[in-house]
XYZ file of C-alpha atoms in Angstrom:
585
model
C 22.769 -0.701 27.575
C 21.012 -3.149 24.642
C 17.397 -2.239 23.459
C 15.213 -5.480 23.534
C 12.283 -5.987 21.801
C 9.392 -5.836 23.719
C 5.239 -7.143 23.573
C 2.980 -4.130 23.628
C -0.412 -4.770 23.529
C -3.028 -2.819 21.443
C -6.743 -2.699 22.153
C -8.670 -5.190 20.173
C -9.722 -4.001 16.587
C -13.123 -2.759 16.318
C -15.839 -4.748 14.548
C -17.851 -3.875 11.741
C -20.675 -1.259 11.446
C -23.377 -4.061 11.680
C -21.980 -5.895 14.484
C -21.393 -5.011 18.231
C -17.953 -3.137 18.489
C -15.232 -4.992 21.035
C -12.055 -2.982 22.904
C -9.497 -4.407 25.552
C -7.463 -3.070 27.660
C -4.208 -2.004 26.150
C -0.555 -2.747 28.217
C 1.360 -0.333 30.109
C 3.669 0.242 27.037
C 1.352 1.306 24.526
C -1.261 4.235 24.358
C -3.015 5.673 21.727
C -1.732 8.911 20.555
C -5.121 10.980 20.074
C -7.121 9.474 22.540
C -7.075 9.911 26.274
C -9.017 6.392 26.548
C -7.576 3.183 25.582
C -10.906 2.117 23.233
C -10.254 1.354 19.932
C -9.706 3.905 16.643
C -11.431 2.612 13.355
C -9.164 3.517 10.407
C -10.418 6.528 9.094
C -12.513 6.972 5.751
C -11.200 9.009 2.629
C -12.801 12.351 3.019
C -16.492 12.710 1.934
C -16.276 9.290 0.539
C -17.730 6.878 2.786
C -15.397 3.551 2.419
C -12.559 3.365 4.818
C -8.583 2.983 3.524
C -7.860 -0.180 5.881
C -9.599 -2.241 8.153
C -9.724 -5.173 10.647
C -12.845 -6.432 11.770
C -14.251 -8.706 13.765
C -17.596 -11.036 13.575
C -20.114 -10.112 15.858
C -19.419 -12.152 19.614
C -20.267 -15.664 19.624
C -18.894 -18.953 20.859
C -15.392 -18.673 19.517
C -14.431 -15.522 21.529
C -14.981 -18.022 24.274
C -12.994 -21.205 23.183
C -11.126 -21.285 26.797
C -14.377 -22.650 28.644
C -14.760 -25.123 26.403
C -11.689 -27.278 26.337
C -10.913 -30.402 27.928
C -8.356 -31.846 30.312
C -5.692 -32.708 29.019
C -5.464 -31.156 25.663
C -4.045 -33.837 23.117
C -1.099 -33.684 20.896
C -0.509 -35.489 17.804
C 2.467 -35.375 15.489
C 1.301 -34.711 12.036
C 3.057 -36.159 8.687
C 5.141 -34.392 6.523
C 7.979 -31.847 6.483
C 8.841 -29.650 8.891
C 7.372 -31.754 11.734
C 4.190 -29.973 13.070
C 2.350 -31.054 16.071
C -1.527 -30.807 16.263
C -3.584 -29.817 19.573
C -6.778 -30.914 19.694
C -9.482 -30.783 22.849
C -12.325 -33.181 21.716
C -11.405 -33.825 18.621
C -10.997 -30.209 17.440
C -7.918 -28.452 16.963
C -6.823 -25.993 19.689
C -3.434 -25.062 17.804
C -0.716 -26.214 15.063
C 2.705 -26.058 16.363
C 5.921 -26.334 14.102
C 8.959 -28.041 15.579
C 12.119 -25.482 15.502
C 9.648 -22.998 14.874
C 8.027 -19.915 17.548
C 4.929 -18.975 15.418
C 1.883 -20.947 16.559
C -1.527 -20.748 14.739
C -4.455 -21.458 16.764
C -8.274 -20.911 15.386
C -10.249 -18.122 17.203
C -13.293 -15.343 16.226
C -13.242 -14.841 12.650
C -11.392 -11.124 11.120
C -11.541 -9.771 8.050
C -8.574 -7.228 6.823
C -9.330 -5.033 4.117
C -7.501 -2.179 2.151
C -8.744 0.418 0.142
C -7.086 2.969 -2.140
C -5.493 5.594 -0.198
C -5.857 9.291 -1.195
C -2.668 11.143 -2.255
C -0.965 14.236 -3.548
C 1.697 14.325 -6.607
C 3.439 17.844 -6.342
C 6.152 16.934 -8.920
C 9.034 17.388 -6.765
C 11.461 15.552 -8.926
C 13.319 15.604 -12.325
C 12.660 13.361 -15.227
C 14.048 11.881 -17.719
C 17.064 10.950 -15.985
C 19.250 11.582 -19.185
C 22.017 9.410 -17.567
C 19.940 5.904 -18.740
C 20.047 4.521 -21.552
C 16.655 5.936 -23.645
C 14.955 2.353 -23.101
C 14.895 2.699 -19.394
C 13.814 6.491 -19.030
C 10.796 7.263 -17.211
C 9.556 10.878 -18.062
C 6.747 11.015 -15.444
C 7.712 8.551 -12.955
C 5.501 7.962 -10.330
C 3.449 9.543 -7.934
C 3.997 9.656 -3.707
C 1.771 6.831 -3.093
C -0.896 6.411 -5.894
C 0.619 4.846 -8.824
C 3.342 5.226 -11.729
C 2.481 7.490 -14.727
C 1.908 6.276 -17.925
C 2.748 9.032 -20.483
C 1.381 8.500 -24.276
C 1.404 10.279 -27.996
C 2.790 10.884 -29.828
C 6.253 11.464 -28.321
C 8.057 10.605 -25.176
C 9.933 13.247 -25.241
C 6.785 15.853 -24.835
C 6.684 14.678 -21.528
C 9.011 16.063 -18.315
C 9.126 16.455 -14.731
C 10.618 19.684 -13.266
C 10.715 20.012 -9.557
C 7.247 22.082 -8.808
C 5.879 20.977 -12.070
C 5.024 18.273 -14.501
C 5.694 19.480 -17.958
C 3.353 18.148 -21.156
C 4.933 20.072 -24.307
C 2.341 20.787 -27.499
C 4.620 20.432 -30.093
C 1.878 19.304 -32.953
C -1.606 19.832 -32.939
C -4.771 17.308 -33.451
C -2.874 15.221 -31.566
C -3.799 14.283 -27.946
C -1.247 13.973 -25.145
C -2.427 11.796 -21.992
C -0.794 11.320 -18.857
C -2.553 8.641 -16.255
C -1.798 6.813 -13.020
C -1.557 3.129 -13.181
C -4.477 1.974 -11.741
C -7.534 0.513 -13.275
C -9.494 -0.119 -10.327
C -10.548 3.245 -9.144
C -14.655 3.903 -8.957
C -15.755 6.571 -6.343
C -13.037 9.583 -6.775
C -12.516 12.830 -5.518
C -9.577 14.023 -7.803
C -8.309 17.927 -9.130
C -5.244 19.196 -11.110
C -3.666 22.644 -10.828
C -1.999 23.424 -14.144
C -1.505 26.252 -16.727
C -0.853 26.927 -20.204
C 2.744 28.982 -20.854
C 1.129 30.836 -23.948
C -1.953 32.179 -25.200
C -3.019 29.729 -28.185
C -3.061 31.671 -31.189
C -5.293 30.021 -34.105
C -7.163 27.607 -32.312
C -7.716 26.561 -28.758
C -5.400 24.676 -26.722
C -6.884 22.441 -23.868
C -6.564 20.657 -20.539
C -8.650 18.169 -19.114
C -8.940 16.123 -15.552
C -9.710 12.441 -17.227
C -11.485 9.694 -14.874
C -13.242 6.593 -15.660
C -10.197 6.613 -18.520
C -9.779 2.678 -20.226
C -7.542 3.637 -22.671
C -6.867 6.835 -24.820
C -10.175 6.193 -26.708
C -12.565 5.460 -23.732
C -12.895 7.675 -21.012
C -14.699 10.513 -19.198
C -13.048 14.416 -18.917
C -13.601 17.448 -17.259
C -11.888 19.972 -20.178
C -10.895 23.496 -19.890
C -10.672 24.675 -23.336
C -8.301 27.876 -23.705
C -9.550 29.963 -26.529
C -7.465 32.574 -28.347
C -9.453 34.914 -27.038
C -8.275 34.630 -23.542
C -11.629 33.400 -22.461
C -12.065 29.918 -20.300
C -14.740 27.223 -21.338
C -15.547 24.131 -19.339
C -16.981 21.121 -20.932
C -18.237 17.626 -19.806
C -17.384 14.813 -22.264
C -17.222 11.162 -22.768
C -15.165 9.166 -25.540
C -16.108 5.839 -26.470
C -14.530 4.240 -29.167
C -13.345 7.428 -30.404
C -16.730 8.675 -30.179
C -17.132 12.237 -28.329
C -20.197 13.135 -26.598
C -20.655 16.310 -24.790
C -22.386 15.666 -21.531
C -22.918 19.462 -20.635
C -23.081 22.213 -22.763
C -20.330 24.494 -22.476
C -20.073 27.130 -19.467
C -17.566 30.152 -20.057
C -15.953 30.700 -16.856
C -13.719 33.509 -17.947
C -12.653 36.279 -20.538
C -9.374 37.782 -20.797
C -7.232 35.470 -18.986
C -3.673 36.249 -19.733
C -1.014 32.983 -19.844
C 0.219 31.537 -16.946
C -2.651 31.444 -14.819
C -3.165 28.298 -12.905
C -6.263 26.653 -13.322
C -8.300 23.893 -10.768
C -10.272 21.409 -11.929
C -12.098 19.124 -9.423
C -13.936 16.083 -10.020
C -16.387 14.475 -7.613
C -17.631 11.078 -9.379
C -19.502 8.406 -7.062
C -21.362 5.706 -8.859
C -22.843 7.522 -12.378
C -22.725 10.550 -10.804
C -20.551 13.408 -11.830
C -19.994 16.274 -10.634
C -17.284 18.726 -11.893
C -15.864 22.362 -11.087
C -13.054 24.578 -12.348
C -11.716 28.175 -11.155
C -8.751 30.164 -11.105
C -6.608 29.204 -8.639
C -5.784 31.899 -7.289
C -9.312 32.341 -5.911
C -11.343 30.612 -3.615
C -13.232 27.266 -4.559
C -16.659 28.193 -5.595
C -19.138 26.586 -3.296
C -21.513 24.998 -5.879
C -20.777 22.327 -8.822
C -20.659 23.597 -12.348
C -21.603 20.689 -13.666
C -23.836 17.844 -11.975
C -24.506 14.585 -14.319
C -24.881 11.185 -14.824
C -23.724 8.645 -16.818
C -22.903 4.607 -16.197
C -20.645 4.100 -19.569
C -17.339 3.799 -17.420
C -17.533 2.162 -13.892
C -13.930 2.173 -13.062
C -10.861 3.770 -14.412
C -7.552 4.732 -14.141
C -7.498 8.948 -13.475
C -5.068 11.505 -15.163
C -4.653 14.127 -17.411
C -4.978 14.806 -21.380
C -3.457 18.130 -23.037
C -4.315 19.119 -26.716
C -4.040 21.630 -29.126
C -6.731 21.849 -31.450
C -6.253 21.413 -35.354
C -5.122 25.007 -36.877
C -2.620 26.160 -33.095
C -0.075 28.141 -35.011
C 2.124 28.941 -32.161
C 3.326 25.828 -30.675
C 5.129 24.716 -29.010
C 2.697 25.319 -26.164
C 3.490 23.903 -22.699
C 0.944 22.695 -20.307
C 2.562 22.687 -16.544
C 1.142 20.823 -13.948
C 2.052 21.743 -10.283
C -0.280 19.523 -8.402
C -2.587 16.424 -9.042
C -4.116 14.836 -6.035
C -6.552 12.495 -5.180
C -8.514 13.248 -1.895
C -10.490 10.183 -1.616
C -11.124 7.138 -3.859
C -11.958 3.460 -3.933
C -11.593 0.203 -5.562
C -14.083 -1.569 -7.304
C -13.251 -4.850 -5.467
C -10.778 -4.128 -2.689
C -8.632 -7.127 -1.640
C -10.226 -8.680 1.146
C -8.793 -11.800 3.301
C -11.488 -13.638 5.846
C -10.469 -16.283 8.248
C -10.498 -17.451 11.873
C -6.868 -17.970 12.191
C -4.522 -15.728 14.949
C -0.844 -16.606 15.125
C 0.669 -16.214 18.076
C 4.851 -16.332 18.927
C 6.225 -18.476 21.503
C 9.016 -17.530 23.592
C 11.334 -19.529 22.281
C 10.901 -22.801 19.014
C 9.368 -25.720 19.456
C 11.116 -28.346 19.911
C 8.801 -30.997 19.814
C 7.977 -31.726 23.480
C 4.452 -30.618 24.368
C 4.866 -29.938 28.265
C 2.501 -28.583 30.890
C 3.880 -25.309 30.093
C 3.030 -25.109 26.846
C -0.343 -26.502 27.306
C -0.953 -23.162 29.978
C -0.030 -21.315 26.980
C -2.181 -22.427 24.744
C -4.871 -22.690 26.659
C -4.226 -18.637 27.709
C -4.429 -18.558 23.618
C -7.357 -20.187 23.154
C -9.851 -17.759 21.884
C -7.932 -14.587 22.577
C -8.404 -11.370 20.230
C -5.627 -9.363 22.063
C -3.514 -8.439 18.791
C -1.187 -11.011 17.236
C 1.190 -10.949 14.438
C -1.232 -10.517 11.694
C -2.484 -7.579 13.836
C 0.295 -5.813 14.526
C 1.158 -6.248 10.406
C -2.396 -4.232 9.752
C -1.370 -1.624 11.884
C 0.831 -0.134 9.442
C -1.423 -0.300 6.708
C -2.850 3.458 5.148
C -4.859 4.783 7.270
C -3.914 2.846 10.940
C -4.254 4.826 13.968
C -1.126 6.307 15.348
C 0.206 4.631 18.726
C 2.811 6.144 21.019
C 4.746 3.789 23.601
C 4.445 4.800 26.882
C 7.056 3.573 28.719
C 10.709 2.121 28.368
C 12.943 2.560 25.568
C 10.932 3.651 23.281
C 8.439 6.027 25.008
C 6.918 8.889 23.741
C 7.444 7.036 20.414
C 5.064 6.037 17.595
C 5.692 2.655 17.475
C 2.454 1.958 15.269
C 0.467 3.803 12.646
C 0.557 4.021 8.983
C 4.290 3.771 7.272
C 5.541 4.593 4.115
C 8.164 3.103 2.308
C 11.139 5.448 2.342
C 12.144 8.854 1.503
C 12.592 10.366 -2.329
C 15.450 10.763 -4.683
C 16.189 13.220 -6.885
C 13.788 11.219 -9.502
C 11.369 10.562 -7.465
C 12.345 7.131 -6.726
C 11.946 6.024 -3.169
C 15.232 5.115 -0.764
C 15.235 1.552 0.787
C 16.977 1.472 4.402
C 14.052 2.003 6.868
C 14.157 -0.260 9.548
C 11.866 -0.517 12.530
C 13.854 1.956 14.773
C 14.308 4.519 11.978
C 10.232 4.900 11.917
C 10.528 5.583 15.678
C 13.500 8.101 14.992
C 15.169 6.206 17.448
C 18.886 5.020 17.845
C 19.091 1.292 18.302
C 22.019 -1.046 20.148
C 21.199 -4.497 19.252
C 22.550 -7.394 21.559
C 26.097 -7.798 19.859
C 26.798 -4.288 20.630
C 26.612 -2.852 17.518
C 24.767 0.914 17.843
C 22.506 1.911 14.790
C 21.591 5.953 14.418
C 18.450 7.068 14.006
C 17.752 8.784 10.207
C 15.796 11.885 10.391
C 14.465 10.971 6.582
C 13.421 7.881 7.490
C 10.751 8.210 10.454
C 7.394 6.393 9.910
C 9.301 4.454 7.132
C 9.957 1.072 6.788
C 11.052 -1.005 3.974
C 10.291 -4.643 3.062
C 12.407 -6.087 6.022
C 12.213 -3.477 8.216
C 8.226 -4.363 7.905
C 9.255 -7.918 9.160
C 11.350 -6.759 11.620
C 8.822 -4.317 13.164
C 6.223 -6.751 13.476
C 8.450 -9.966 14.630
C 11.177 -8.389 16.275
C 10.137 -5.496 18.301
C 6.557 -5.771 18.479
C 6.922 -9.751 18.959
C 10.012 -10.250 20.793
C 12.119 -12.222 17.981
C 15.478 -11.294 18.755
C 17.427 -9.170 15.554
C 20.627 -8.660 14.612
C 22.216 -5.429 12.739
C 23.611 -7.017 10.185
C 23.764 -10.071 8.086
C 23.950 -12.265 10.946
C 24.531 -15.903 10.196
C 23.644 -17.397 13.944
C 19.778 -18.390 12.670
C 18.864 -16.855 16.064
C 18.475 -13.281 15.487
C 16.933 -11.794 12.179
C 19.523 -10.728 9.724
C 18.601 -7.056 8.373
C 17.963 -7.594 4.953
C 15.767 -10.042 3.017
C 18.636 -11.913 1.177
C 19.783 -12.891 4.616
C 16.610 -13.540 5.843
C 16.377 -16.629 3.394
C 19.237 -18.442 4.532
C 19.270 -17.217 8.358
C 16.104 -16.117 10.229
C 15.172 -18.224 12.721
C 12.804 -20.751 12.874
C 12.385 -23.656 10.123
C 12.440 -23.375 5.973
C 8.699 -24.757 4.334
C 9.466 -24.543 0.883
C 11.822 -23.010 -1.760
C 12.142 -22.672 -5.496
C 13.870 -25.693 -7.425
C 16.071 -22.850 -9.308
C 13.001 -23.076 -12.242
C 9.925 -23.038 -10.465
C 8.193 -21.316 -7.371
C 7.716 -23.472 -4.234
C 3.984 -25.130 -4.155
C 4.162 -24.001 -0.306
C 1.546 -27.069 0.665
C 1.915 -26.169 4.559
C 1.828 -22.329 3.981
C -0.089 -20.938 6.708
C -0.632 -17.362 8.102
C 1.962 -15.498 9.499
C 4.809 -17.026 7.249
C 7.643 -15.084 5.605
C 7.209 -15.056 1.578
C 10.663 -14.305 0.048
C 11.065 -13.515 -3.779
C 13.252 -13.099 -6.403
C 11.248 -10.108 -7.902
C 14.155 -8.703 -10.390
C 15.798 -5.363 -8.246
C 18.313 -5.980 -10.743
C 21.093 -6.997 -8.519
C 21.476 -10.535 -8.880
C 24.468 -10.407 -11.083
C 24.335 -13.103 -11.646
C 23.347 -15.659 -9.158
C 19.835 -15.831 -7.803
C 19.274 -13.146 -4.791
C 16.422 -12.858 -2.643
C 15.722 -9.074 -2.729
C 11.852 -8.875 -1.053
C 10.112 -9.869 1.927
C 6.133 -10.503 3.320
C 4.120 -11.795 5.542
C 1.409 -14.542 4.794
C -2.183 -13.231 5.252
C -4.138 -15.662 3.862
C -6.942 -16.777 1.075
C -8.843 -13.664 -0.410
C -12.099 -13.318 -1.154
C -11.314 -14.951 -4.941
C -9.793 -18.004 -3.045
C -6.603 -16.672 -3.779
C -2.953 -16.600 -1.213
C -2.423 -13.039 -0.728
C 0.388 -11.620 1.620
C 1.407 -8.354 2.968
C 4.807 -6.411 2.631
C 6.123 -2.973 2.092
C 6.421 -1.730 -1.426
C 7.676 1.260 -3.227
C 4.833 1.653 -5.114
C 2.256 2.536 -2.948
C 4.819 3.840 -0.176
C 4.515 1.338 2.356
C 2.814 -1.541 3.850
C -0.098 -3.032 1.824
C -1.845 -6.071 0.819
C -3.388 -4.587 -2.440
C -2.378 -5.083 -6.093
C -1.419 -1.533 -6.724
C 1.963 -1.491 -8.725
C 1.493 -5.870 -8.707
C -0.695 -8.407 -7.445
C 0.349 -8.962 -3.764
C -0.771 -13.033 -4.545
C 1.422 -15.956 -4.779
C -1.079 -17.752 -7.725
C -1.245 -16.537 -11.097
C 0.758 -15.169 -13.417
C 1.793 -11.863 -11.369
C 5.557 -11.006 -10.410
C 5.706 -12.362 -7.146
C 3.438 -15.261 -8.040
C 5.996 -16.032 -10.471
C 8.988 -15.267 -8.428
C 8.245 -16.806 -4.854
C 11.709 -17.770 -3.903
C 11.376 -19.574 -0.799
C 8.569 -19.772 2.755
C 9.883 -19.610 6.133
C 8.501 -19.729 9.515
C 9.547 -18.132 12.230
């Protein structure tokens, strides 16, 4: 039996804390996994910090929720100039809907919404092996990427001082008086709760060695540090310091935490920074975390910056090499200085069939039913896979008792810590799927909860909104192909714009819900231009830039953020320069 995509409705997303929460009924196929009632779950906030990871908020109740009441009879349809052809539907001179000839997506004005994403927690326990010696030296990575927090940058003095073996990130101190820095490439972190667990393989001789948890990191010359010094006597001291243009200032006096500490003893450093306030504690990892902070100071110098580690052998350390072995680096909560945010009143609906240009009484009835509706649309479904989105489990049909919405990853990790592609919509649900042509694709236990970029697009438009899908390439233009490289030419709908081979398309008719396809240089061009990434256009952000959603490796899943590359169609970022095609389903 063929499994067909169905439209399952979610409850209306919660309003912001300053406005009246709105809720609605869910259709039978979906139920909230963790709640008996069908009320909306807010996206969870990171532990101990106030900002939510992701959110979709509605404006307070106003007239825009009741558009159906104000519509004239009949509605008027006017074909607009330009290609592709579009029909504007109006009531009393005001736009009610915009339909594109040959496409199924319809944009309607409605209650204003704000889509926001913030920094997500992550844990790096270094389950990988690096560098990959099979690669040329210039292509090797030495610490690779955290699982969802960003990639590691390692600086000074030699690349070969850094390596990863399963369970440990290693910094080898081969020379004294030379700092070695490993930082996570995310410069926008403000408030943060971060910790690290590490040990030295030797008690230093001659002079001390130290390891520090850095935060507010600008570069190797400007940063904050919570530093543990391991003395030749076996004593361990804690300092909190800042470095500005190579000048180090102690923010607290040194505190002796222990004496007689043997080599190979793991120590945990934890920093909590909110605004200018800095709290620090450190302890032997085999003991309970202290209930109080060892240091509590304020300093406003660096308002944002990376988090990471620094290791140093003091001038005169005589038993080098000494290895710092890091077993865990963890961000429990964090916020970005300016989280990406998109606010508008566009709602994107999907017709049962492509619009053929004929405005009929049946279509008018459909559009009237959509006017002012806050039932989940394309953008709402797309947002329900961002970090922190609550799990929703199907209550009926072939996906009964399977999770069909909720925070998604990108893919599982290979031995070097890179994420595999290949997670389609049904693999997210841990379900085999039979497509209309009879092709059956089995589930993958390794990809449960994951969606790659095309799998994410198919989950939203295919499974949840009913656009037919193909098992593979499919050239019929009636079903969504499996991969982005095939979507560019064969996805159902109409092309809005495409590169001239040199410049990205201007995409002047771009609208929320459009597919944006990129030749992002994945290395598979060989030598013809090949599309290798797809996203869903969300709208203009607070800075007026065109922002999109897509599932990406660096952030480990669907995102609208700039982690690992700006999710923008404007500017000089990779995606802005590599936009290839805009397509409307």
